[in-house]
């Protein structure tokens, strides 16, 4: 009987928490006020992506009025990855992205757009590149340091 009363007390407290103002307020109150409209590299280019293509796409999104129509995101899908360095940090493919992802994010941001990137919960991505398994937190910090605004995570 004591256990039952304890459970009832917990549920009552939970109910009061739900009823109070701001109990479920999110830290990021602006998330999802508008749809995440954007362009993703995969359907058109698959693994045939590089820094030049992403820069040209950002320019085209502006020139063709997509930003004005509500498109915000330019998302780099699979195959941007290189290897991990000795500390386990994910590196971009140096041949495809010679300036690095931070410089690319800065360019995309200069156009008033947001940059997204892809990763995978496994050891390898669908394309066979390094995934985030065992490096989830490390990769999240890395993406943030590059200025990534959106993560597509398989």
PDB file of C-alpha atoms in Angstrom:
ATOM      1  CA  UNK A   1       0.000   0.000   0.000  1.00  0.00           C
ATOM      2  CA  UNK A   2       2.863   2.404   0.768  1.00  0.00           C
ATOM      3  CA  UNK A   3       4.373   1.803  -2.689  1.00  0.00           C
ATOM      4  CA  UNK A   4       1.005   2.528  -4.319  1.00  0.00           C
ATOM      5  CA  UNK A   5       0.689   5.838  -2.390  1.00  0.00           C
ATOM      6  CA  UNK A   6       4.238   6.769  -3.435  1.00  0.00           C
ATOM      7  CA  UNK A   7       3.434   6.120  -7.103  1.00  0.00           C
ATOM      8  CA  UNK A   8       0.211   8.144  -6.800  1.00  0.00           C
ATOM      9  CA  UNK A   9       2.209  11.000  -5.257  1.00  0.00           C
ATOM     10  CA  UNK A  10       4.734  10.925  -8.125  1.00  0.00           C
ATOM     11  CA  UNK A  11       1.936  11.012 -10.700  1.00  0.00           C
ATOM     12  CA  UNK A  12       0.275  13.925  -8.886  1.00  0.00           C
ATOM     13  CA  UNK A  13       3.539  15.882  -8.943  1.00  0.00           C
ATOM     14  CA  UNK A  14       3.974  15.039 -12.607  1.00  0.00           C
ATOM     15  CA  UNK A  15       0.449  16.338 -13.318  1.00  0.00           C
ATOM     16  CA  UNK A  16       1.187  19.585 -11.507  1.00  0.00           C
ATOM     17  CA  UNK A  17       4.374  20.005 -13.500  1.00  0.00           C
ATOM     18  CA  UNK A  18       2.444  19.548 -16.733  1.00  0.00           C
ATOM     19  CA  UNK A  19      -0.135  22.098 -15.696  1.00  0.00           C
ATOM     20  CA  UNK A  20       2.355  24.781 -14.677  1.00  0.00           C
ATOM     21  CA  UNK A  21       3.392  27.484 -17.129  1.00  0.00           C
ATOM     22  CA  UNK A  22       6.552  26.710 -19.079  1.00  0.00           C
ATOM     23  CA  UNK A  23       6.905  23.153 -17.811  1.00  0.00           C
ATOM     24  CA  UNK A  24       7.546  21.888 -21.319  1.00  0.00           C
ATOM     25  CA  UNK A  25       9.252  24.999 -22.706  1.00  0.00           C
ATOM     26  CA  UNK A  26      12.067  24.116 -25.037  1.00  0.00           C
ATOM     27  CA  UNK A  27      15.472  25.667 -24.739  1.00  0.00           C
ATOM     28  CA  UNK A  28      15.281  26.642 -28.424  1.00  0.00           C
ATOM     29  CA  UNK A  29      11.847  28.223 -28.753  1.00  0.00           C
ATOM     30  CA  UNK A  30      12.348  29.198 -32.417  1.00  0.00           C
ATOM     31  CA  UNK A  31      12.788  25.607 -33.650  1.00  0.00           C
ATOM     32  CA  UNK A  32      10.159  24.417 -36.115  1.00  0.00           C
ATOM     33  CA  UNK A  33       8.254  27.688 -36.462  1.00  0.00           C
ATOM     34  CA  UNK A  34       8.726  27.300 -40.205  1.00  0.00           C
ATOM     35  CA  UNK A  35       9.434  24.184 -42.271  1.00  0.00           C
ATOM     36  CA  UNK A  36      13.021  23.227 -42.906  1.00  0.00           C
ATOM     37  CA  UNK A  37      13.013  24.027 -46.604  1.00  0.00           C
ATOM     38  CA  UNK A  38      16.211  23.471 -48.492  1.00  0.00           C
ATOM     39  CA  UNK A  39      18.250  21.631 -51.071  1.00  0.00           C
ATOM     40  CA  UNK A  40      20.073  18.340 -50.545  1.00  0.00           C
ATOM     41  CA  UNK A  41      22.929  17.119 -52.711  1.00  0.00           C
ATOM     42  CA  UNK A  42      22.030  13.415 -52.722  1.00  0.00           C
ATOM     43  CA  UNK A  43      19.152  13.044 -55.198  1.00  0.00           C
ATOM     44  CA  UNK A  44      20.925  14.889 -58.012  1.00  0.00           C
ATOM     45  CA  UNK A  45      24.617  14.241 -57.360  1.00  0.00           C
ATOM     46  CA  UNK A  46      24.973  11.250 -55.018  1.00  0.00           C
ATOM     47  CA  UNK A  47      28.659  10.967 -54.170  1.00  0.00           C
ATOM     48  CA  UNK A  48      29.740  13.312 -56.969  1.00  0.00           C
ATOM     49  CA  UNK A  49      30.018  16.351 -54.730  1.00  0.00           C
ATOM     50  CA  UNK A  50      32.750  18.838 -53.949  1.00  0.00           C
ATOM     51  CA  UNK A  51      33.337  22.293 -52.566  1.00  0.00           C
ATOM     52  CA  UNK A  52      32.903  23.982 -55.957  1.00  0.00           C
ATOM     53  CA  UNK A  53      29.488  22.366 -56.486  1.00  0.00           C
ATOM     54  CA  UNK A  54      28.250  23.463 -53.061  1.00  0.00           C
ATOM     55  CA  UNK A  55      29.442  27.045 -53.612  1.00  0.00           C
ATOM     56  CA  UNK A  56      27.771  27.147 -57.049  1.00  0.00           C
ATOM     57  CA  UNK A  57      24.584  25.753 -55.543  1.00  0.00           C
ATOM     58  CA  UNK A  58      24.543  28.472 -52.863  1.00  0.00           C
ATOM     59  CA  UNK A  59      24.958  31.084 -55.602  1.00  0.00           C
ATOM     60  CA  UNK A  60      22.184  29.501 -57.676  1.00  0.00           C
ATOM     61  CA  UNK A  61      19.813  29.410 -54.708  1.00  0.00           C
ATOM     62  CA  UNK A  62      20.232  33.174 -54.397  1.00  0.00           C
ATOM     63  CA  UNK A  63      20.220  33.940 -58.150  1.00  0.00           C
ATOM     64  CA  UNK A  64      17.090  31.869 -58.790  1.00  0.00           C
ATOM     65  CA  UNK A  65      15.179  33.393 -55.878  1.00  0.00           C
ATOM     66  CA  UNK A  66      14.953  30.242 -53.773  1.00  0.00           C
ATOM     67  CA  UNK A  67      16.089  32.046 -50.629  1.00  0.00           C
ATOM     68  CA  UNK A  68      13.395  34.672 -51.168  1.00  0.00           C
ATOM     69  CA  UNK A  69      10.865  31.846 -51.620  1.00  0.00           C
ATOM     70  CA  UNK A  70      11.757  30.462 -48.165  1.00  0.00           C
ATOM     71  CA  UNK A  71      14.567  28.008 -48.871  1.00  0.00           C
ATOM     72  CA  UNK A  72      17.063  28.254 -46.025  1.00  0.00           C
ATOM     73  CA  UNK A  73      19.183  25.109 -46.051  1.00  0.00           C
ATOM     74  CA  UNK A  74      21.871  23.832 -48.371  1.00  0.00           C
ATOM     75  CA  UNK A  75      22.584  20.284 -47.196  1.00  0.00           C
ATOM     76  CA  UNK A  76      25.688  18.286 -48.049  1.00  0.00           C
ATOM     77  CA  UNK A  77      24.769  14.608 -47.987  1.00  0.00           C
ATOM     78  CA  UNK A  78      27.033  11.549 -47.834  1.00  0.00           C
ATOM     79  CA  UNK A  79      30.544  11.330 -49.322  1.00  0.00           C
ATOM     80  CA  UNK A  80      32.003  14.592 -47.981  1.00  0.00           C
ATOM     81  CA  UNK A  81      33.984  12.681 -45.344  1.00  0.00           C
ATOM     82  CA  UNK A  82      37.668  11.906 -45.363  1.00  0.00           C
ATOM     83  CA  UNK A  83      39.251   9.913 -42.571  1.00  0.00           C
ATOM     84  CA  UNK A  84      39.515  10.572 -38.861  1.00  0.00           C
ATOM     85  CA  UNK A  85      42.711  12.127 -37.542  1.00  0.00           C
ATOM     86  CA  UNK A  86      44.812  10.607 -34.737  1.00  0.00           C
ATOM     87  CA  UNK A  87      42.518  12.195 -32.127  1.00  0.00           C
ATOM     88  CA  UNK A  88      39.441  10.700 -33.808  1.00  0.00           C
ATOM     89  CA  UNK A  89      38.191  13.954 -35.337  1.00  0.00           C
ATOM     90  CA  UNK A  90      36.316  13.556 -38.609  1.00  0.00           C
ATOM     91  CA  UNK A  91      38.019  15.310 -41.518  1.00  0.00           C
ATOM     92  CA  UNK A  92      36.485  16.389 -44.813  1.00  0.00           C
ATOM     93  CA  UNK A  93      37.808  14.751 -47.967  1.00  0.00           C
ATOM     94  CA  UNK A  94      40.761  17.037 -48.758  1.00  0.00           C
ATOM     95  CA  UNK A  95      40.500  16.479 -52.528  1.00  0.00           C
ATOM     96  CA  UNK A  96      36.799  17.332 -52.663  1.00  0.00           C
ATOM     97  CA  UNK A  97      36.765  20.026 -49.972  1.00  0.00           C
ATOM     98  CA  UNK A  98      40.263  21.575 -50.020  1.00  0.00           C
ATOM     99  CA  UNK A  99      39.229  24.699 -48.084  1.00  0.00           C
ATOM    100  CA  UNK A 100      37.497  22.619 -45.409  1.00  0.00           C
ATOM    101  CA  UNK A 101      33.925  22.649 -44.185  1.00  0.00           C
ATOM    102  CA  UNK A 102      34.330  25.734 -41.944  1.00  0.00           C
ATOM    103  CA  UNK A 103      35.284  27.901 -44.937  1.00  0.00           C
ATOM    104  CA  UNK A 104      32.400  26.450 -46.912  1.00  0.00           C
ATOM    105  CA  UNK A 105      29.953  27.139 -44.064  1.00  0.00           C
ATOM    106  CA  UNK A 106      31.233  30.720 -43.890  1.00  0.00           C
ATOM    107  CA  UNK A 107      30.583  31.113 -47.630  1.00  0.00           C
ATOM    108  CA  UNK A 108      27.075  29.659 -47.417  1.00  0.00           C
ATOM    109  CA  UNK A 109      26.305  31.851 -44.398  1.00  0.00           C
ATOM    110  CA  UNK A 110      27.552  34.931 -46.294  1.00  0.00           C
ATOM    111  CA  UNK A 111      24.723  34.247 -48.745  1.00  0.00           C
ATOM    112  CA  UNK A 112      22.167  34.277 -45.918  1.00  0.00           C
ATOM    113  CA  UNK A 113      21.689  30.493 -46.096  1.00  0.00           C
ATOM    114  CA  UNK A 114      22.281  27.719 -43.575  1.00  0.00           C
ATOM    115  CA  UNK A 115      24.544  24.721 -44.129  1.00  0.00           C
ATOM    116  CA  UNK A 116      23.573  21.166 -43.310  1.00  0.00           C
ATOM    117  CA  UNK A 117      25.701  18.041 -43.288  1.00  0.00           C
ATOM    118  CA  UNK A 118      25.151  14.290 -43.180  1.00  0.00           C
ATOM    119  CA  UNK A 119      26.368  11.602 -40.819  1.00  0.00           C
ATOM    120  CA  UNK A 120      25.393   8.086 -39.867  1.00  0.00           C
ATOM    121  CA  UNK A 121      24.846   6.275 -36.571  1.00  0.00           C
ATOM    122  CA  UNK A 122      26.928   3.328 -37.775  1.00  0.00           C
ATOM    123  CA  UNK A 123      30.657   2.815 -38.181  1.00  0.00           C
ATOM    124  CA  UNK A 124      30.264   3.583 -41.888  1.00  0.00           C
ATOM    125  CA  UNK A 125      27.853   5.739 -43.858  1.00  0.00           C
ATOM    126  CA  UNK A 126      25.726   4.335 -46.677  1.00  0.00           C
ATOM    127  CA  UNK A 127      28.525   5.393 -49.050  1.00  0.00           C
ATOM    128  CA  UNK A 128      31.178   3.590 -46.970  1.00  0.00           C
ATOM    129  CA  UNK A 129      32.714   6.644 -45.322  1.00  0.00           C
ATOM    130  CA  UNK A 130      33.362   7.038 -41.579  1.00  0.00           C
ATOM    131  CA  UNK A 131      30.150   7.204 -39.554  1.00  0.00           C
ATOM    132  CA  UNK A 132      29.679   8.679 -36.102  1.00  0.00           C
ATOM    133  CA  UNK A 133      29.384   5.491 -34.040  1.00  0.00           C
ATOM    134  CA  UNK A 134      31.516   5.931 -30.931  1.00  0.00           C
ATOM    135  CA  UNK A 135      32.193   9.549 -31.929  1.00  0.00           C
ATOM    136  CA  UNK A 136      28.701  11.064 -31.590  1.00  0.00           C
ATOM    137  CA  UNK A 137      29.583  13.794 -29.108  1.00  0.00           C
ATOM    138  CA  UNK A 138      32.938  14.464 -30.729  1.00  0.00           C
ATOM    139  CA  UNK A 139      31.325  14.812 -34.163  1.00  0.00           C
ATOM    140  CA  UNK A 140      28.587  17.075 -32.814  1.00  0.00           C
ATOM    141  CA  UNK A 141      31.237  19.394 -31.367  1.00  0.00           C
ATOM    142  CA  UNK A 142      33.140  19.276 -34.651  1.00  0.00           C
ATOM    143  CA  UNK A 143      30.059  20.110 -36.725  1.00  0.00           C
ATOM    144  CA  UNK A 144      29.251  22.990 -34.374  1.00  0.00           C
ATOM    145  CA  UNK A 145      32.822  24.328 -34.633  1.00  0.00           C
ATOM    146  CA  UNK A 146      32.442  24.358 -38.420  1.00  0.00           C
ATOM    147  CA  UNK A 147      29.207  26.357 -38.175  1.00  0.00           C
ATOM    148  CA  UNK A 148      26.883  23.568 -39.307  1.00  0.00           C
ATOM    149  CA  UNK A 149      23.228  24.480 -38.834  1.00  0.00           C
ATOM    150  CA  UNK A 150      21.520  21.160 -39.601  1.00  0.00           C
ATOM    151  CA  UNK A 151      22.418  17.501 -39.286  1.00  0.00           C
ATOM    152  CA  UNK A 152      20.877  14.747 -41.381  1.00  0.00           C
ATOM    153  CA  UNK A 153      21.559  11.638 -39.302  1.00  0.00           C
ATOM    154  CA  UNK A 154      20.838   8.141 -40.637  1.00  0.00           C
TER     155      UNK A 154
END
